[in-house]
GROMACS .gro file of C-alpha atoms in nm:
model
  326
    1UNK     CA    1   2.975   8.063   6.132
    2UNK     CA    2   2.801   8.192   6.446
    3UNK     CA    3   2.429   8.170   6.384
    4UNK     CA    4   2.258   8.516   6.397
    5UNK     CA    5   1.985   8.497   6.601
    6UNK     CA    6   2.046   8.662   6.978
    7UNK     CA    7   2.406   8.773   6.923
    8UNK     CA    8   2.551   9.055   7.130
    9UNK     CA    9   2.668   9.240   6.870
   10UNK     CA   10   2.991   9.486   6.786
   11UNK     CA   11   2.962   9.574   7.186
   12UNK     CA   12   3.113   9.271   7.249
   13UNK     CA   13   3.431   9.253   7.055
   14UNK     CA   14   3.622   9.495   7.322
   15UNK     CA   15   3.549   9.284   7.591
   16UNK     CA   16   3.616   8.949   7.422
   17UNK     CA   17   3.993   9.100   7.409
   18UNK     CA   18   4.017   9.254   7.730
   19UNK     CA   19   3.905   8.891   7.826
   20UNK     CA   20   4.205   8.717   7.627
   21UNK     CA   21   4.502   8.961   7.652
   22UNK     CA   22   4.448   9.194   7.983
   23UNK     CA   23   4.802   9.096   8.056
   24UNK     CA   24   4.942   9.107   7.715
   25UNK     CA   25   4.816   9.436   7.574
   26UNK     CA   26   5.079   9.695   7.610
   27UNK     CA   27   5.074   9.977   7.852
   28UNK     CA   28   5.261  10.199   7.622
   29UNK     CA   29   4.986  10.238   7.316
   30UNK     CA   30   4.869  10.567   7.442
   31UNK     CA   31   4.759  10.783   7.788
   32UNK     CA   32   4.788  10.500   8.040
   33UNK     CA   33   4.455  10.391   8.212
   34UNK     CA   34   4.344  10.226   8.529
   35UNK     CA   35   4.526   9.901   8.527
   36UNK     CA   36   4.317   9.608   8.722
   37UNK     CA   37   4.411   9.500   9.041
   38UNK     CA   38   4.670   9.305   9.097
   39UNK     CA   39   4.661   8.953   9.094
   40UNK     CA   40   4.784   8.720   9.333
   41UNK     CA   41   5.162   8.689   9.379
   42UNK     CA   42   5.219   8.996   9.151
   43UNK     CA   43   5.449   9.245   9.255
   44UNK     CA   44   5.332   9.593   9.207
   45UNK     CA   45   5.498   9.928   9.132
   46UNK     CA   46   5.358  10.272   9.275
   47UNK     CA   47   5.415  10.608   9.311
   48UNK     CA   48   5.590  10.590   9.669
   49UNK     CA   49   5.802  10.368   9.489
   50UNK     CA   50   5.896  10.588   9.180
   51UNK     CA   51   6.049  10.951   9.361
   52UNK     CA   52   6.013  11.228   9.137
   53UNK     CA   53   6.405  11.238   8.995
   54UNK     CA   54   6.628  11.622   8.989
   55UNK     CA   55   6.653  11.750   8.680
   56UNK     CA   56   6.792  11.518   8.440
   57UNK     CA   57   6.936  11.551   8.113
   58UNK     CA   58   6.741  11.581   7.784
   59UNK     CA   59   6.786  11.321   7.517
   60UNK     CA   60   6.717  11.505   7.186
   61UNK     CA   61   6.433  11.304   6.987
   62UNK     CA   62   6.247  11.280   6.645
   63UNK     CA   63   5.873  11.217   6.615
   64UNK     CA   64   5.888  10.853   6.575
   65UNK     CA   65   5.817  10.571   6.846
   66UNK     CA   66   6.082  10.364   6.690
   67UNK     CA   67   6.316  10.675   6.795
   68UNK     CA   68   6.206  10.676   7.183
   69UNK     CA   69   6.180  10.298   7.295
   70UNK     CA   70   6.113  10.327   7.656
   71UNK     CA   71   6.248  10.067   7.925
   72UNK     CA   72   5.987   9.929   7.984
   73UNK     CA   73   5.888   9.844   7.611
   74UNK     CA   74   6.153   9.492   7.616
   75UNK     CA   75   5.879   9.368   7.910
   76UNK     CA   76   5.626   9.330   7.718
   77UNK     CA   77   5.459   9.203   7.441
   78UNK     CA   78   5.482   9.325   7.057
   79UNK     CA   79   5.175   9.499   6.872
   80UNK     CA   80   5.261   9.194   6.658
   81UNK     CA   81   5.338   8.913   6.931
   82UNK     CA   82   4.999   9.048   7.114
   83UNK     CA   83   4.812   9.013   6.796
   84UNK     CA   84   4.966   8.656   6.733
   85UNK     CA   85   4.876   8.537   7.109
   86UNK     CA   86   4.513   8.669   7.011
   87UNK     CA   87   4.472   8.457   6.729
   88UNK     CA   88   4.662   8.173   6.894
   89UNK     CA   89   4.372   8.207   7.177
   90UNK     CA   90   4.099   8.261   6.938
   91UNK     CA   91   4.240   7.884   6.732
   92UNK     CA   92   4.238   7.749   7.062
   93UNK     CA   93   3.903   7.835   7.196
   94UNK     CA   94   3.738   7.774   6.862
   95UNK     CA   95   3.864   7.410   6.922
   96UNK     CA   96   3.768   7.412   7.293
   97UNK     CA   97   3.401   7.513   7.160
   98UNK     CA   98   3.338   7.299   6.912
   99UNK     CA   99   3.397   7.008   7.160
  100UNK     CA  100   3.111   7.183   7.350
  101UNK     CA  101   2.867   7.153   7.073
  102UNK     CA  102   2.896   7.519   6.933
  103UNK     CA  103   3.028   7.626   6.582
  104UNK     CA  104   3.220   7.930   6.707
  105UNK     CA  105   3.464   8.107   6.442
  106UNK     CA  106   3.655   8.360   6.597
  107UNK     CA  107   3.868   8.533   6.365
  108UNK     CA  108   4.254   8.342   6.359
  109UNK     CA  109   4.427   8.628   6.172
  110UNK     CA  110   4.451   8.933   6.358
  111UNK     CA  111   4.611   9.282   6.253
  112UNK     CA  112   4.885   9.421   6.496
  113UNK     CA  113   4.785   9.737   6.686
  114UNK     CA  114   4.993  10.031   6.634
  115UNK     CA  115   5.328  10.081   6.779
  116UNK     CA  116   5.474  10.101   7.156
  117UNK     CA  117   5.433  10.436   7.217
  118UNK     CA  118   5.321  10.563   6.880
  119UNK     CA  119   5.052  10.792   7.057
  120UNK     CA  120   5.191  10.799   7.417
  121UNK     CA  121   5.243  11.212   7.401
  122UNK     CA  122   4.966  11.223   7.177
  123UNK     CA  123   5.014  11.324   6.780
  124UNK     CA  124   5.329  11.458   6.710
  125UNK     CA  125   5.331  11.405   6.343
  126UNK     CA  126   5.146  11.537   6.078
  127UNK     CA  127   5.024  11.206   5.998
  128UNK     CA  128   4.896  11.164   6.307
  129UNK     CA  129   4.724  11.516   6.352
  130UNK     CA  130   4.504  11.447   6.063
  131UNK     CA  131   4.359  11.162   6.251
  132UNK     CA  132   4.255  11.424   6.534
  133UNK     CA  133   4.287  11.226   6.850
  134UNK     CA  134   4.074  10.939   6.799
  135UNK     CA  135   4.354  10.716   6.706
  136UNK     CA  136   4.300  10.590   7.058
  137UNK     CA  137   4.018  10.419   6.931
  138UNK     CA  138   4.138  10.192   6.703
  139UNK     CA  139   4.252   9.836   6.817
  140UNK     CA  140   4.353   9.520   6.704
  141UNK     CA  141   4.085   9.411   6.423
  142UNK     CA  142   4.064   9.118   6.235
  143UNK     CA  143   4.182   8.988   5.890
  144UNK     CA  144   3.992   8.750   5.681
  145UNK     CA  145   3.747   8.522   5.796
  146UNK     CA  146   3.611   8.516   6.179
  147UNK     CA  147   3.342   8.738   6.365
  148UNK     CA  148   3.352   8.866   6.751
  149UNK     CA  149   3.000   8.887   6.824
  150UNK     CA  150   2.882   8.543   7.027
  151UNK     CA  151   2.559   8.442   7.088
  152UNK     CA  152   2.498   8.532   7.481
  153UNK     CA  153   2.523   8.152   7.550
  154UNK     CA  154   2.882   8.097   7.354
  155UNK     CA  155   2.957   8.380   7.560
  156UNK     CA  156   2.890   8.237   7.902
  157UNK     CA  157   3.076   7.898   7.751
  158UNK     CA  158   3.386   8.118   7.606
  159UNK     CA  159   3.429   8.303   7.946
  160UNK     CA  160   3.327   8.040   8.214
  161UNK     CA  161   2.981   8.168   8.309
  162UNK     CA  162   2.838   7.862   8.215
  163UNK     CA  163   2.876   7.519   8.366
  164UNK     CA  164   2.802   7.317   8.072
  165UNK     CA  165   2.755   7.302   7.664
  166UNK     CA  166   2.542   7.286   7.395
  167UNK     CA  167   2.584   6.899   7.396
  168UNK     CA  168   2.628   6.859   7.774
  169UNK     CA  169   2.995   6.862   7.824
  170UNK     CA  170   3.158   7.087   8.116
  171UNK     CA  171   3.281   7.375   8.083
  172UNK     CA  172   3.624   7.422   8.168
  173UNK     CA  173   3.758   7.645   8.464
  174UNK     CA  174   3.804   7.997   8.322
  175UNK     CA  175   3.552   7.880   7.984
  176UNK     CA  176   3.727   7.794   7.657
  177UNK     CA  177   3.917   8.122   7.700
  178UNK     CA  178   4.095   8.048   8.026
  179UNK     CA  179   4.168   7.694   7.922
  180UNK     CA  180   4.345   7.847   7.561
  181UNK     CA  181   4.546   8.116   7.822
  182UNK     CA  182   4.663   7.763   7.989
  183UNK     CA  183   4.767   7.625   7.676
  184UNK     CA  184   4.945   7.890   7.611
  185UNK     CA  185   5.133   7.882   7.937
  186UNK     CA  186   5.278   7.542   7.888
  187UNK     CA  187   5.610   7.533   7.953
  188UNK     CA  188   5.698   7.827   8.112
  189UNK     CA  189   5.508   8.097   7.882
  190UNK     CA  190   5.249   8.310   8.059
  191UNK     CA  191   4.983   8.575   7.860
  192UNK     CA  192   4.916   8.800   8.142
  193UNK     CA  193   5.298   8.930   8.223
  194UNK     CA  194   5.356   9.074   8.527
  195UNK     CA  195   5.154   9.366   8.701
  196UNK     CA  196   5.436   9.560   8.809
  197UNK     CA  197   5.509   9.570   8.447
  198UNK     CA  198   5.238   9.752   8.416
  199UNK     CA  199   5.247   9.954   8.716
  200UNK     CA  200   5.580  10.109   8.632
  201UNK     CA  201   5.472  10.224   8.242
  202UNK     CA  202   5.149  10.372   8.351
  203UNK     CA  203   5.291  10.557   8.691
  204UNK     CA  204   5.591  10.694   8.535
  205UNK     CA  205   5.333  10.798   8.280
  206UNK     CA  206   5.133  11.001   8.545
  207UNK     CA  207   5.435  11.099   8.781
  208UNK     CA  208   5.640  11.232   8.491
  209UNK     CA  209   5.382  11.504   8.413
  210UNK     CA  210   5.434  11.623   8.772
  211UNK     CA  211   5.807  11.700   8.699
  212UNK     CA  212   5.953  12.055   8.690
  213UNK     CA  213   6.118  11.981   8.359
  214UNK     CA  214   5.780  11.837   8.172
  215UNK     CA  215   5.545  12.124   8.386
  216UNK     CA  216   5.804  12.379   8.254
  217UNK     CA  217   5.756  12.269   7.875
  218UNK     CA  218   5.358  12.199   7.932
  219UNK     CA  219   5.324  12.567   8.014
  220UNK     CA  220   5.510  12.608   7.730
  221UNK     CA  221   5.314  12.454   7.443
  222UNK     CA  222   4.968  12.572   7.660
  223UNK     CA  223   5.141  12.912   7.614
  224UNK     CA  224   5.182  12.869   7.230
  225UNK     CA  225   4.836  12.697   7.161
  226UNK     CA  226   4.678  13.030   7.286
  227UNK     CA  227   4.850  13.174   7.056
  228UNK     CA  228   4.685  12.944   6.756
  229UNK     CA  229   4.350  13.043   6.960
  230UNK     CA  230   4.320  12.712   7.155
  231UNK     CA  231   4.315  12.716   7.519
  232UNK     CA  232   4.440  12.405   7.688
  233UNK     CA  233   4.606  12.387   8.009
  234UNK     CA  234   4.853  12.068   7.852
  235UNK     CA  235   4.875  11.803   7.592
  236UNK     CA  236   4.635  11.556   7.696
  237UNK     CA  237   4.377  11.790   7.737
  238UNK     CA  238   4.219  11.811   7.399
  239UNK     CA  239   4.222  11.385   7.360
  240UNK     CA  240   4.001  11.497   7.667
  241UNK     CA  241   3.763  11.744   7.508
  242UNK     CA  242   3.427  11.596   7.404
  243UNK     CA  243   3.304  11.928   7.232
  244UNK     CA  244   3.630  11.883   7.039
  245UNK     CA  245   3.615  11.472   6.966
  246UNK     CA  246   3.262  11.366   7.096
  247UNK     CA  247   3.195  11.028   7.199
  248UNK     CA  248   3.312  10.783   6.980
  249UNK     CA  249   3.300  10.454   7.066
  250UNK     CA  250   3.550  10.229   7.106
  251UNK     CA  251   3.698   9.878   7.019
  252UNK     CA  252   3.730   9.678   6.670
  253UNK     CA  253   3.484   9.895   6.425
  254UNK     CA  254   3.521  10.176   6.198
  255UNK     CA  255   3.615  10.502   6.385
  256UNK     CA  256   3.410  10.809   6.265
  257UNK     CA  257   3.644  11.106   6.058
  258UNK     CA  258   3.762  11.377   6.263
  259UNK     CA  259   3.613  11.732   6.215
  260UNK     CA  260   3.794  12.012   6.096
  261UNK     CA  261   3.818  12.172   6.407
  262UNK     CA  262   3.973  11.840   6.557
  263UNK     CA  263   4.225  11.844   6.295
  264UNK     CA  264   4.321  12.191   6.289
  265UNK     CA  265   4.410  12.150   6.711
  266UNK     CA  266   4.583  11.784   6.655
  267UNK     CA  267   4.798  12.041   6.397
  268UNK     CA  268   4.873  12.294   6.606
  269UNK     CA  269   4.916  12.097   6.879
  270UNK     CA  270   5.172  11.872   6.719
  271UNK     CA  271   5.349  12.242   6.573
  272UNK     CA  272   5.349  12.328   6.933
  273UNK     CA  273   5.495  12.021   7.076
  274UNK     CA  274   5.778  12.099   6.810
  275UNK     CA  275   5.881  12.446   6.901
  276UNK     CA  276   5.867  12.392   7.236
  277UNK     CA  277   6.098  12.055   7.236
  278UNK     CA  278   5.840  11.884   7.492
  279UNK     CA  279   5.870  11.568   7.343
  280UNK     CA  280   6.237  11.530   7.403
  281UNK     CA  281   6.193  11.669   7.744
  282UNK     CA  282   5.875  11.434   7.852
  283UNK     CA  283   6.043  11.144   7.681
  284UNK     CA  284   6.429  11.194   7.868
  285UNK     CA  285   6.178  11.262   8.247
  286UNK     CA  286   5.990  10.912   8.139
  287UNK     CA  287   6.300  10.731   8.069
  288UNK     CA  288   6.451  10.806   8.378
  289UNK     CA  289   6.186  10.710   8.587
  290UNK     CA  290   6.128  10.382   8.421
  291UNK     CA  291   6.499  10.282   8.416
  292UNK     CA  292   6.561  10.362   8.798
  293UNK     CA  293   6.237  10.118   8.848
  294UNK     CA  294   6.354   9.856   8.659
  295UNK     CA  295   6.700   9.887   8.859
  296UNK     CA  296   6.450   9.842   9.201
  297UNK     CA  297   6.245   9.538   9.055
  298UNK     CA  298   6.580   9.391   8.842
  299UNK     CA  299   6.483   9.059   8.975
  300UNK     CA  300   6.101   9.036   8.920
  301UNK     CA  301   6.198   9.174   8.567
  302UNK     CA  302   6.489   8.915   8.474
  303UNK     CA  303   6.263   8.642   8.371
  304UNK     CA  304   5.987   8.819   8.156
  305UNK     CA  305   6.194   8.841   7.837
  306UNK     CA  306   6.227   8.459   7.822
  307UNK     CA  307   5.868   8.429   7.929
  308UNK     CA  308   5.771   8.640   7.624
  309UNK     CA  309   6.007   8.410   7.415
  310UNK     CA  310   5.861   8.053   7.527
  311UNK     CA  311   5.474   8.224   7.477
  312UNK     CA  312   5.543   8.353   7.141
  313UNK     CA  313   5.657   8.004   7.034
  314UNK     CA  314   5.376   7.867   7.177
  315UNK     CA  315   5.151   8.082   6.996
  316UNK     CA  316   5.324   8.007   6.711
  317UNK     CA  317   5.293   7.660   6.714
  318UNK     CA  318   4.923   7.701   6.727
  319UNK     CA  319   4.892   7.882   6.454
  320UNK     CA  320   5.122   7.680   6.229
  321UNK     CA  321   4.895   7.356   6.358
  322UNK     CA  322   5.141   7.188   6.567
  323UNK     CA  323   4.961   7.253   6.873
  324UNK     CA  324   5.147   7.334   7.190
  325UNK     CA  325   5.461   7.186   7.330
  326UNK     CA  326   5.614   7.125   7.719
   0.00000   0.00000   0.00000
């Protein structure tokens, strides 16, 4: 185990897995945020690329992400296939650093994040609403044995700050991280897909809202949370709301239990969404953008699904102890 003494604590565990996955997490696990720029070679998606479509028709849906797959969901990774390349990465760089002198255990079994989508519009179950909004806080965590909190020198050797190890060895290019994302890549597989796969989920996120169709049904549910006695101008305003949900932080820990006032507006808001059919209606906008931008970048797109497929096997090999295979 990691010895004690000058580790960086539970701030650390978020970035250790923005560090591994920032390609593999899914953009469709809630609101959309900044994505990173672009790396090199990656085509991109934007909003001068995704016109704002005419009205289009409205797909009738339940309230369950498993009912509203959106196209963009087959280009990426699984909440299960992420968590698998996480723990293949973690096996991998435990290796790496114990070759550098250091008796690292990052934790190998990993629970899945929640589904594609499951809190893209926000709650719209009751299940959900009694969580509040702070659902967004909760991530991948571990299972079983394994800590993320480094020393500040494991760190620098899991990330590539350092040049050398414990015992004197170099560090490799990227730290033991970078050289477990290579392994990984063998054959064909890659961890961090394609920006533009990105770049479509999270602008036809954000474009979406500016739709006729979705501002007609946002005015809608604003107009029927008043009458509850909440005043929000749409749905993603009371995620938003810090007198509502504070600060909590985020990343691998316990997330504190939402107050009752938190509940009470995830409730109505979710009743809301209901009677005014916005789900359906932001879903059916979202879908069309995404499908007429994965018609445009058809051939930067063709290749990801068998990407995914030759990653996942090497991840899987890792994990089962066969190491990885060309």
């Amino acid at each position: 185990m990691i010895p004690k003494p000058n580790r960086l604590g539970r701030a650390a565990a978020p970035l250790l897995l923005a560090a591994v996955l920032t390609g593999a997490a899914t953009a469709c696990d809630g609101p959309p945020t900044a994505r990173p720029h672009p790396g090199a070679g990656h085509a991109t998606a934007g909003a001068a690329d995704m016109p704002l479509p005419a009205r289009v028709p409205v797909t009738s849906v339940g309230a369950s992400p498993t009912a509203w797959q959106l196209p963009m969901d087959a280009y990426q990774y699984t909440p299960a296939q992420s968590a698998e390349l996480q723990a293949a990465v973690y096996s991998l760089a435990n290796s790496c650093m114990r070759e550098l002198g250091y008796s690292t255990d990052l934790p190998t079994r990993l629970r899945p994040g929640p589904d594609h989508n499951a809190f893209r519009y926000g709650p719209v179950t009751e299940a959900q609403a009694a969580q509040g909004y702070r659902w967004m806080l909760r991530k991948a965590a571990p299972d079983g044995a394994g800590a993320l909190n480094p020393t500040g020198e494991e760190y620098g050797a899991l990330l590539g700050t350092s040049r050398h190890g414990r015992n004197g060895r170099p560090v490799p290019t990227g730290g033991c991280f970078g050289s477990a994302r290579g392994a990984l890549a063998d054959g064909g597989g890659r961890v961090d897909l394609p920006d533009v796969i990105r770049a479509i989920a999270d602008d036809s996120y954000a474009l979406s809202r500016r739709t006729a169709q979705v501002q007609a049904v946002f005015h809608a549910w604003s107009a029927c949370m008043r009458q509850a006695g909440y005043h929000y101008p749409d749905p993603t305003a009371p995620a938003r709301d810090k007198a509502l949900v504070g600060t909590a932080p985020s990343g691998t820990g316990p997330v504190p239990a939402p107050g009752p006032r938190e509940v009470a507006v995830a409730r109505a808001d979710v009743a809301c969404k209901r009677q005014v059919g916005l789900l359906s209606v932001w879903y059916s906008v979202e879908r069309t953008l995404q499908t007429e931008a994965a018609a445009r970048h058809a051939a930067e797109l063709a290749a990801v699904p068998a990407v995914i497929a030759r990653t996942v096997r090497n991840a899987t090999a890792v994990l089962n102890g066969g190491g990885h295979h060309g």
